[in-house]
Short mmCIF file of C-alpha atoms in Angstrom, two decimals:
data_model
loop_
_atom_site.label_atom_id
_atom_site.label_comp_id
_atom_site.label_asym_id
_atom_site.label_seq_id
_atom_site.Cartn_x
_atom_site.Cartn_y
_atom_site.Cartn_z
CA MET E 17 22.58 -113.83 -21.63
CA THR E 18 26.03 -112.40 -22.23
CA ASP E 19 27.08 -109.02 -20.81
CA GLU E 20 26.62 -107.49 -24.27
CA GLN E 21 23.11 -108.92 -24.62
CA ILE E 22 22.16 -107.65 -21.15
CA ASP E 23 23.42 -104.17 -22.02
CA HIS E 24 21.53 -104.13 -25.33
CA HIS E 25 18.34 -105.27 -23.61
CA GLU E 26 18.66 -102.55 -20.97
CA HIS E 27 19.09 -99.81 -23.58
CA ILE E 28 15.96 -100.97 -25.43
CA ARG E 29 14.13 -101.04 -22.10
CA ALA E 30 15.34 -97.50 -21.33
CA GLU E 31 14.01 -96.19 -24.65
CA GLU E 32 10.62 -97.72 -23.91
CA HIS E 33 10.70 -96.32 -20.39
CA ALA E 34 11.37 -92.81 -21.69
CA ARG E 35 8.40 -93.15 -24.06
CA ARG E 36 6.23 -94.29 -21.15
CA PHE E 37 7.35 -91.27 -19.11
CA THR E 38 6.24 -88.99 -21.95
CA GLU E 39 2.83 -90.68 -22.00
CA VAL E 40 2.44 -90.28 -18.24
CA TYR E 41 3.68 -86.70 -17.82
CA GLY E 42 3.14 -85.14 -21.25
CA HIS E 43 6.81 -84.33 -21.94
CA ALA E 44 10.13 -86.13 -22.25
CA PRO E 45 12.38 -86.92 -19.26
CA ASP E 46 15.78 -85.34 -18.72
CA GLY E 47 17.26 -88.84 -18.74
CA VAL E 48 16.96 -92.49 -17.70
CA TRP E 49 19.07 -94.21 -15.03
CA ARG E 50 19.26 -97.76 -13.75
CA ALA E 51 20.55 -99.37 -10.57
CA PRO E 52 20.82 -103.12 -9.98
CA GLY E 53 19.67 -105.29 -7.15
CA ARG E 54 22.30 -107.46 -5.54
CA VAL E 55 23.03 -110.95 -4.36
CA ASN E 56 25.24 -111.18 -1.33
CA LEU E 57 27.54 -114.08 -2.10
CA ILE E 58 28.72 -114.22 1.52
CA GLY E 59 28.99 -111.90 4.50
CA GLU E 60 25.55 -111.66 6.10
CA HIS E 61 24.72 -109.31 8.99
CA THR E 62 28.34 -108.20 9.10
CA ASP E 63 27.88 -104.83 7.39
CA TYR E 64 26.30 -102.99 10.32
CA ASN E 65 29.01 -104.50 12.52
CA ASP E 66 31.77 -102.73 10.53
CA GLY E 67 32.73 -106.07 9.00
CA PHE E 68 33.42 -107.53 5.56
CA VAL E 69 30.96 -108.44 2.81
CA LEU E 70 31.17 -109.92 -0.68
CA PRO E 71 28.07 -109.01 -2.72
CA PHE E 72 27.67 -108.62 -6.45
CA ALA E 73 25.31 -106.49 -8.50
CA ILE E 74 22.88 -108.58 -10.56
CA ASP E 75 21.33 -108.34 -14.00
CA ARG E 76 17.97 -107.17 -12.60
CA THR E 77 17.51 -103.45 -12.17
CA ALA E 78 15.37 -100.57 -10.99
CA MET E 79 15.00 -97.97 -13.75
CA VAL E 80 13.94 -94.35 -13.29
CA ALA E 81 13.15 -91.66 -15.83
CA VAL E 82 13.38 -88.21 -14.24
CA ARG E 83 12.63 -84.62 -15.22
CA LEU E 84 13.43 -81.69 -12.95
CA ARG E 85 10.74 -79.04 -12.63
CA ARG E 86 11.81 -75.64 -13.91
CA ASP E 87 11.64 -72.34 -12.04
CA GLY E 88 8.29 -70.71 -12.60
CA GLU E 89 6.47 -73.96 -13.28
CA PRO E 90 3.34 -74.65 -11.26
CA GLU E 91 4.19 -76.75 -8.19
CA ALA E 92 7.90 -76.16 -8.76
CA GLN E 93 8.69 -77.71 -5.36
CA THR E 94 6.44 -80.74 -5.77
CA VAL E 95 7.76 -84.23 -6.46
CA GLU E 96 5.43 -86.44 -8.44
CA LEU E 97 6.14 -90.16 -8.57
CA ALA E 98 4.64 -92.91 -10.69
CA SER E 99 5.55 -96.58 -10.69
CA THR E 100 4.71 -99.84 -12.34
CA TYR E 101 4.54 -101.25 -8.77
CA ALA E 102 0.77 -100.95 -9.14
CA PRO E 103 -1.92 -102.85 -7.26
CA ASP E 104 -3.84 -105.37 -9.36
CA GLY E 105 -6.09 -103.67 -11.85
CA GLU E 106 -4.40 -100.27 -11.68
CA ARG E 107 -2.29 -98.85 -14.51
CA LEU E 108 0.21 -97.05 -12.28
CA SER E 109 0.86 -96.50 -8.61
CA ARG E 110 1.37 -92.81 -7.74
CA ALA E 111 2.69 -90.69 -4.90
CA ARG E 112 3.51 -87.01 -4.45
CA PHE E 113 5.00 -84.71 -1.85
CA THR E 114 6.46 -81.24 -1.54
CA VAL E 115 10.15 -80.87 -0.80
CA PRO E 116 9.92 -78.18 1.91
CA GLY E 117 8.97 -79.72 5.21
CA LEU E 118 9.40 -83.33 4.02
CA THR E 119 9.61 -85.47 7.15
CA PRO E 120 9.88 -89.21 7.91
CA GLY E 121 6.51 -90.88 7.66
CA ALA E 122 5.13 -88.33 5.22
CA VAL E 123 5.35 -90.76 2.29
CA GLY E 124 4.61 -94.46 2.53
CA ASP E 125 4.87 -97.64 0.47
CA TRP E 126 7.36 -97.62 -2.42
CA GLY E 127 7.32 -93.80 -2.57
CA ALA E 128 9.22 -93.69 0.73
CA TYR E 129 12.41 -94.79 -1.05
CA PRO E 130 12.82 -91.86 -3.48
CA ALA E 131 11.38 -89.53 -0.83
CA GLY E 132 14.03 -90.74 1.62
CA VAL E 133 16.73 -89.86 -0.88
CA VAL E 134 15.33 -86.33 -1.23
CA HIS E 135 15.26 -86.02 2.55
CA ALA E 136 18.87 -87.24 2.87
CA LEU E 137 20.12 -84.87 0.15
CA GLY E 138 18.40 -82.03 1.98
CA THR E 139 20.74 -82.56 4.94
CA LEU E 140 23.75 -81.51 2.83
CA ASP E 141 24.96 -77.92 3.10
CA GLY E 142 24.09 -75.86 0.08
CA VAL E 143 21.94 -78.49 -1.60
CA GLU E 144 18.39 -77.57 -2.54
CA VAL E 145 16.44 -80.28 -4.30
CA PRO E 146 13.76 -78.89 -6.62
CA GLY E 147 10.54 -80.62 -7.51
CA PHE E 148 10.73 -83.33 -10.15
CA GLU E 149 8.77 -86.01 -11.93
CA LEU E 150 9.87 -89.63 -11.76
CA LEU E 151 8.67 -92.84 -13.38
CA LEU E 152 9.90 -96.11 -11.88
CA ASP E 153 10.04 -99.60 -13.30
CA SER E 154 11.89 -102.51 -11.73
CA THR E 155 12.80 -106.09 -12.57
CA VAL E 156 14.21 -106.75 -9.07
CA PRO E 157 11.77 -109.05 -7.24
CA VAL E 158 10.16 -107.30 -4.27
CA GLY E 159 10.55 -108.93 -0.86
CA ALA E 160 13.00 -111.53 -2.16
CA GLY E 161 16.07 -110.31 -0.25
CA LEU E 162 17.70 -109.00 -3.45
CA SER E 163 17.65 -105.37 -2.34
CA SER E 164 14.81 -104.03 -4.46
CA SER E 165 14.37 -100.98 -2.20
CA HIS E 166 18.03 -100.02 -2.32
CA ALA E 167 17.99 -100.32 -6.12
CA VAL E 168 15.20 -97.71 -6.19
CA GLU E 169 17.12 -95.41 -3.84
CA VAL E 170 20.37 -95.76 -5.76
CA ALA E 171 18.72 -95.12 -9.13
CA THR E 172 17.13 -91.99 -7.64
CA ILE E 173 20.28 -90.59 -6.06
CA VAL E 174 22.40 -91.25 -9.16
CA ALA E 175 19.81 -89.43 -11.28
CA LEU E 176 19.63 -86.43 -8.95
CA ASN E 177 23.40 -86.33 -8.54
CA ASP E 178 23.75 -86.07 -12.33
CA LEU E 179 20.91 -83.61 -12.92
CA LEU E 180 21.84 -81.27 -10.06
CA GLY E 181 25.59 -81.51 -10.68
CA LEU E 182 26.26 -82.42 -7.04
CA GLY E 183 29.54 -84.22 -7.73
CA LEU E 184 28.93 -86.89 -5.08
CA ASP E 185 31.24 -89.90 -5.22
CA THR E 186 29.99 -93.44 -4.72
CA PRO E 187 30.86 -93.72 -0.98
CA ALA E 188 28.99 -90.47 -0.34
CA MET E 189 25.94 -91.70 -2.24
CA ALA E 190 26.09 -94.99 -0.36
CA ARG E 191 26.10 -93.16 2.98
CA LEU E 192 23.21 -90.94 1.92
CA THR E 193 21.03 -93.82 0.78
CA GLN E 194 21.81 -95.58 4.06
CA ARG E 195 20.61 -92.45 5.83
CA ALA E 196 17.45 -92.55 3.73
CA GLU E 197 16.82 -96.13 4.86
CA ASN E 198 17.69 -95.57 8.51
CA GLU E 199 16.17 -92.16 9.16
CA PHE E 200 13.31 -91.88 6.68
CA VAL E 201 12.15 -95.40 5.85
CA GLY E 202 12.91 -96.62 9.37
CA ALA E 203 14.94 -99.70 8.43
CA PRO E 204 18.24 -100.08 10.38
CA THR E 205 20.18 -101.43 7.40
CA GLY E 206 23.92 -101.27 6.88
CA ILE E 207 25.96 -99.99 3.95
CA MET E 208 26.35 -103.13 1.82
CA ASP E 209 23.34 -103.13 -0.48
CA GLN E 210 23.68 -99.63 -1.87
CA SER E 211 27.46 -100.05 -2.19
CA ALA E 212 27.01 -103.14 -4.36
CA SER E 213 24.40 -101.38 -6.48
CA LEU E 214 26.68 -98.39 -6.99
CA MET E 215 30.06 -100.10 -7.39
CA GLY E 216 29.35 -103.50 -8.90
CA ARG E 217 30.98 -104.58 -12.15
CA ALA E 218 30.18 -107.34 -14.63
CA GLY E 219 32.12 -110.52 -13.88
CA SER E 220 33.12 -109.39 -10.39
CA ALA E 221 32.07 -109.44 -6.77
CA LEU E 222 32.65 -106.42 -4.53
CA PHE E 223 34.87 -107.09 -1.51
CA LEU E 224 33.88 -104.27 0.82
CA ASP E 225 35.23 -103.17 4.17
CA CYS E 226 32.08 -101.70 5.71
CA ARG E 227 34.06 -99.58 8.18
CA SER E 228 36.40 -97.77 5.80
CA LEU E 229 34.35 -98.34 2.60
CA GLU E 230 37.58 -99.48 0.95
CA SER E 231 36.65 -101.90 -1.79
CA GLU E 232 38.16 -104.33 -4.27
CA LEU E 233 36.60 -105.93 -7.33
CA VAL E 234 37.29 -109.65 -7.07
CA PRO E 235 36.88 -111.85 -10.17
CA LEU E 236 33.71 -113.95 -10.10
CA PRO E 237 33.71 -115.69 -13.52
CA VAL E 238 30.94 -118.17 -12.74
CA ALA E 239 29.94 -118.90 -16.34
CA GLU E 240 33.54 -119.31 -17.45
CA HIS E 241 33.98 -121.98 -14.78
CA GLY E 242 30.89 -123.88 -15.90
CA LEU E 243 28.89 -122.75 -12.89
CA ARG E 244 25.57 -121.04 -12.23
CA VAL E 245 24.37 -118.91 -9.32
CA LEU E 246 20.81 -120.03 -8.82
CA VAL E 247 18.43 -117.79 -6.87
CA ILE E 248 15.53 -119.52 -5.14
CA ASP E 249 12.91 -116.92 -4.18
CA THR E 250 10.83 -118.69 -1.56
CA LYS E 251 8.03 -116.10 -1.89
CA VAL E 252 8.11 -115.67 1.88
CA ALA E 253 8.16 -111.88 2.00
CA HIS E 254 10.55 -110.19 4.36
CA SER E 255 11.00 -106.59 5.46
CA HIS E 256 14.06 -104.83 6.87
CA ALA E 257 11.69 -102.58 8.76
CA ASP E 258 10.41 -105.43 10.92
CA GLY E 259 11.44 -106.11 14.50
CA GLY E 260 13.62 -109.18 13.93
CA TYR E 261 16.30 -107.38 11.96
CA ALA E 262 16.40 -104.46 14.38
CA ALA E 263 16.63 -106.84 17.35
CA ARG E 264 19.70 -108.54 15.87
CA ARG E 265 21.41 -105.21 15.29
CA THR E 266 20.65 -104.03 18.82
CA ALA E 267 21.99 -107.28 20.26
CA CYS E 268 25.27 -106.80 18.37
CA GLU E 269 25.66 -103.22 19.57
CA ARG E 270 25.05 -104.26 23.18
CA ALA E 271 27.46 -107.17 22.88
CA ALA E 272 30.21 -104.93 21.54
CA ALA E 273 29.70 -102.51 24.42
CA ALA E 274 29.75 -105.36 26.97
CA LEU E 275 33.04 -106.56 25.46
CA GLY E 276 34.50 -103.06 25.60
CA MET E 277 34.68 -102.65 21.82
CA ALA E 278 33.37 -100.01 19.43
CA SER E 279 31.85 -102.73 17.24
CA LEU E 280 32.02 -106.48 16.76
CA ARG E 281 34.65 -105.87 14.07
CA ASP E 282 37.12 -105.19 16.89
CA VAL E 283 36.39 -108.36 18.87
CA PRO E 284 39.29 -110.84 18.54
CA ALA E 285 38.56 -114.36 17.34
CA ASP E 286 39.61 -115.85 20.70
CA ALA E 287 37.52 -113.46 22.82
CA ASP E 288 35.85 -114.91 25.91
CA LEU E 289 32.13 -114.72 25.17
CA ALA E 290 31.18 -116.20 28.55
CA VAL E 291 30.42 -112.69 29.85
CA LEU E 292 27.45 -112.59 27.45
CA ASP E 293 24.23 -114.51 27.78
CA GLN E 294 24.03 -117.56 25.54
CA GLU E 295 21.76 -116.06 22.89
CA VAL E 296 23.86 -112.93 22.46
CA ALA E 297 27.04 -115.02 22.42
CA ARG E 298 25.63 -116.98 19.48
CA ARG E 299 24.96 -113.73 17.61
CA VAL E 300 28.56 -112.65 18.16
CA ARG E 301 29.89 -116.06 17.15
CA HIS E 302 28.09 -115.77 13.82
CA VAL E 303 29.49 -112.33 13.05
CA LEU E 304 33.07 -113.33 13.91
CA SER E 305 32.92 -116.55 11.90
CA GLU E 306 31.17 -114.88 8.96
CA ASN E 307 33.92 -112.27 8.67
CA ARG E 308 36.46 -115.09 8.49
CA ARG E 309 34.43 -116.83 5.79
CA VAL E 310 34.34 -113.66 3.69
CA LEU E 311 38.13 -113.36 3.85
CA GLN E 312 38.50 -117.03 2.92
CA ALA E 313 36.09 -116.65 -0.02
CA VAL E 314 37.97 -113.61 -1.32
CA GLN E 315 41.26 -115.54 -1.27
CA LEU E 316 39.69 -118.48 -3.11
CA LEU E 317 38.38 -116.16 -5.83
CA ARG E 318 41.73 -114.42 -6.14
CA ASP E 319 43.24 -117.87 -6.64
CA GLY E 320 40.66 -118.73 -9.30
CA ASP E 321 38.90 -121.38 -7.22
CA VAL E 322 35.27 -120.37 -7.74
CA ALA E 323 33.91 -123.84 -6.97
CA GLY E 324 35.77 -123.84 -3.64
CA VAL E 325 33.51 -121.09 -2.36
CA GLY E 326 30.61 -123.56 -2.21
CA GLY E 327 31.56 -125.05 1.16
CA LEU E 328 31.78 -121.58 2.70
CA LEU E 329 28.25 -120.76 1.50
CA THR E 330 26.89 -123.86 3.23
CA ALA E 331 28.78 -123.09 6.44
CA SER E 332 27.41 -119.54 6.33
CA HIS E 333 23.86 -120.85 6.15
CA ALA E 334 24.39 -123.15 9.11
CA SER E 335 25.65 -120.21 11.14
CA LEU E 336 22.74 -117.99 10.09
CA ARG E 337 20.29 -120.76 10.93
CA GLU E 338 21.75 -121.87 14.26
CA ASP E 339 23.63 -118.88 15.72
CA TYR E 340 21.96 -115.82 14.20
CA GLU E 341 18.53 -117.46 13.87
CA VAL E 342 17.36 -115.46 10.85
CA SER E 343 16.47 -118.33 8.54
CA CYS E 344 13.01 -119.89 8.18
CA PRO E 345 11.68 -123.34 7.23
CA GLU E 346 11.32 -122.43 3.55
CA LEU E 347 14.88 -121.12 3.29
CA ASN E 348 16.21 -124.22 5.04
CA LEU E 349 14.22 -126.43 2.69
CA ALA E 350 15.59 -124.62 -0.36
CA VAL E 351 19.18 -124.95 0.86
CA ASP E 352 18.93 -128.59 1.97
CA THR E 353 17.18 -129.69 -1.22
CA ALA E 354 19.63 -127.87 -3.49
CA LEU E 355 22.59 -129.46 -1.71
CA ALA E 356 21.07 -132.93 -1.88
CA ALA E 357 20.49 -132.48 -5.62
CA GLY E 358 24.11 -131.60 -6.37
CA ALA E 359 24.73 -127.94 -5.55
CA LEU E 360 28.32 -127.21 -4.50
CA GLY E 361 27.05 -124.90 -1.78
CA ALA E 362 23.92 -123.00 -0.79
CA ARG E 363 22.72 -120.47 1.75
CA MET E 364 20.07 -117.91 2.49
CA THR E 365 20.97 -114.45 1.24
CA GLY E 366 19.79 -111.09 2.49
CA GLY E 367 18.47 -110.11 5.88
CA GLY E 368 16.53 -113.33 6.39
CA PHE E 369 13.12 -114.12 7.86
CA GLY E 370 12.10 -114.97 4.29
CA GLY E 371 13.34 -113.95 0.89
CA SER E 372 15.78 -115.97 -1.19
CA ALA E 373 18.45 -118.61 -1.02
CA ILE E 374 21.30 -118.96 -3.49
CA ALA E 375 22.97 -122.11 -4.73
CA LEU E 376 26.29 -122.48 -6.54
CA VAL E 377 25.56 -125.17 -9.10
CA PRO E 378 27.52 -126.86 -11.92
CA ALA E 379 25.84 -125.96 -15.20
CA ASP E 380 25.13 -129.59 -16.01
CA ARG E 381 23.21 -130.00 -12.73
CA GLU E 382 21.13 -126.84 -12.99
CA GLU E 383 17.91 -128.49 -14.18
CA GLN E 384 18.39 -131.32 -11.68
CA VAL E 385 18.62 -128.83 -8.81
CA ARG E 386 15.72 -126.73 -10.10
CA ASN E 387 13.42 -129.74 -10.39
CA ALA E 388 14.42 -131.12 -6.99
CA VAL E 389 13.65 -127.80 -5.28
CA LEU E 390 10.27 -127.49 -7.01
CA ARG E 391 9.38 -131.04 -5.95
CA GLY E 392 10.61 -130.38 -2.44
CA PHE E 393 8.30 -127.41 -1.98
CA GLY E 394 5.33 -129.64 -2.84
CA GLY E 395 2.19 -128.08 -1.40
CA LEU E 396 3.97 -124.89 -0.34
CA LYS E 397 3.94 -121.74 -2.43
CA THR E 398 5.92 -122.42 -5.60
CA PRO E 399 9.28 -120.61 -5.51
CA ASP E 400 10.68 -118.56 -8.37
CA ILE E 401 14.01 -120.01 -9.49
CA PHE E 402 16.33 -118.11 -11.81
CA THR E 403 20.01 -117.54 -12.50
CA VAL E 404 21.85 -114.26 -12.02
CA LEU E 405 25.14 -112.92 -13.35
CA PRO E 406 27.47 -110.34 -11.79
CA ALA E 407 26.54 -107.10 -13.56
CA ASP E 408 27.53 -103.45 -13.78
CA GLY E 409 26.47 -100.98 -11.11
CA ALA E 410 24.28 -97.91 -11.39
CA GLN E 411 24.58 -95.74 -14.47
CA ARG E 412 22.84 -93.39 -16.85
CA LEU E 413 21.54 -95.02 -20.03
#
């Protein structure tokens, strides 16, 4: 679809979502907001090391309809949540909590993401979040490494920022949703995902310095160059709250300290890694080389060489597989098969241990690559394969 068709579709979806809210809660919402998932084109596991990343927001979104409770209403400090993330056979999944005394662990499952935002906003001086009602729907695949949880958090914080008149800018909202993930959900994620969801623009990737939060929109005209970004969701679920992700982050922090640096961002390319044990040295080698690949990719895109990014994607995957060790057999199979079938480059995207791979594919080879990957998975769980376009970031509809 074109950008105009995507926008039209989202507005129709928002109207339906507002009607559904009225059916669920008995009155209309104060508004509807959306926030996209993201694909990280390149720059994996660099964000929490103060490094560089190059994600783009995608044309799949989390959508929330919200109504603030009014003073004097029953349960004026209660938050009631409903979601189409419902177990089989149930119409809606629901959660509720009261704002006073909200603590980590008090809300589980998908409800932890909007609850985490409420908790993070409560740490700001002078901010009192009232009770509210929220209805969530999302087209971002869950567990696919496309940042479905951050899309929910960003949609929630953008809605509350508007309704409460908080005046938060995008870097502030990114930091607060990171706090929600780290302190409430318990996932030690960096700043990239929510930044892409907040700041993305159609036709562009977001070049982000994760230390300063300085950003630049870099042209990513894939369709205009006769290319497709193919997402291969392996259906191997991953979770940022698991031990593998946290272990990698801890290893990086310890390595930086052993090298006398505040973070791996400060480690020079020619640093002597012999003072580290071999496993930790491999982790550092990935981060240093990945930062260089991001900078190279940005320059290629500035020069209009979209196809040239393909080789960097493949090199990134090799580093993630061998040095950072966050890939898995299904991701490797998706990448290897896509490359053999004619992709210009391919790599796992997201935190790893499952989720999705992406492939940069000439449009005339798209079906060839799709079919080859489906055949390659054979008796394994059939992957979902779909294209994505760089899309606009979070907004009210």
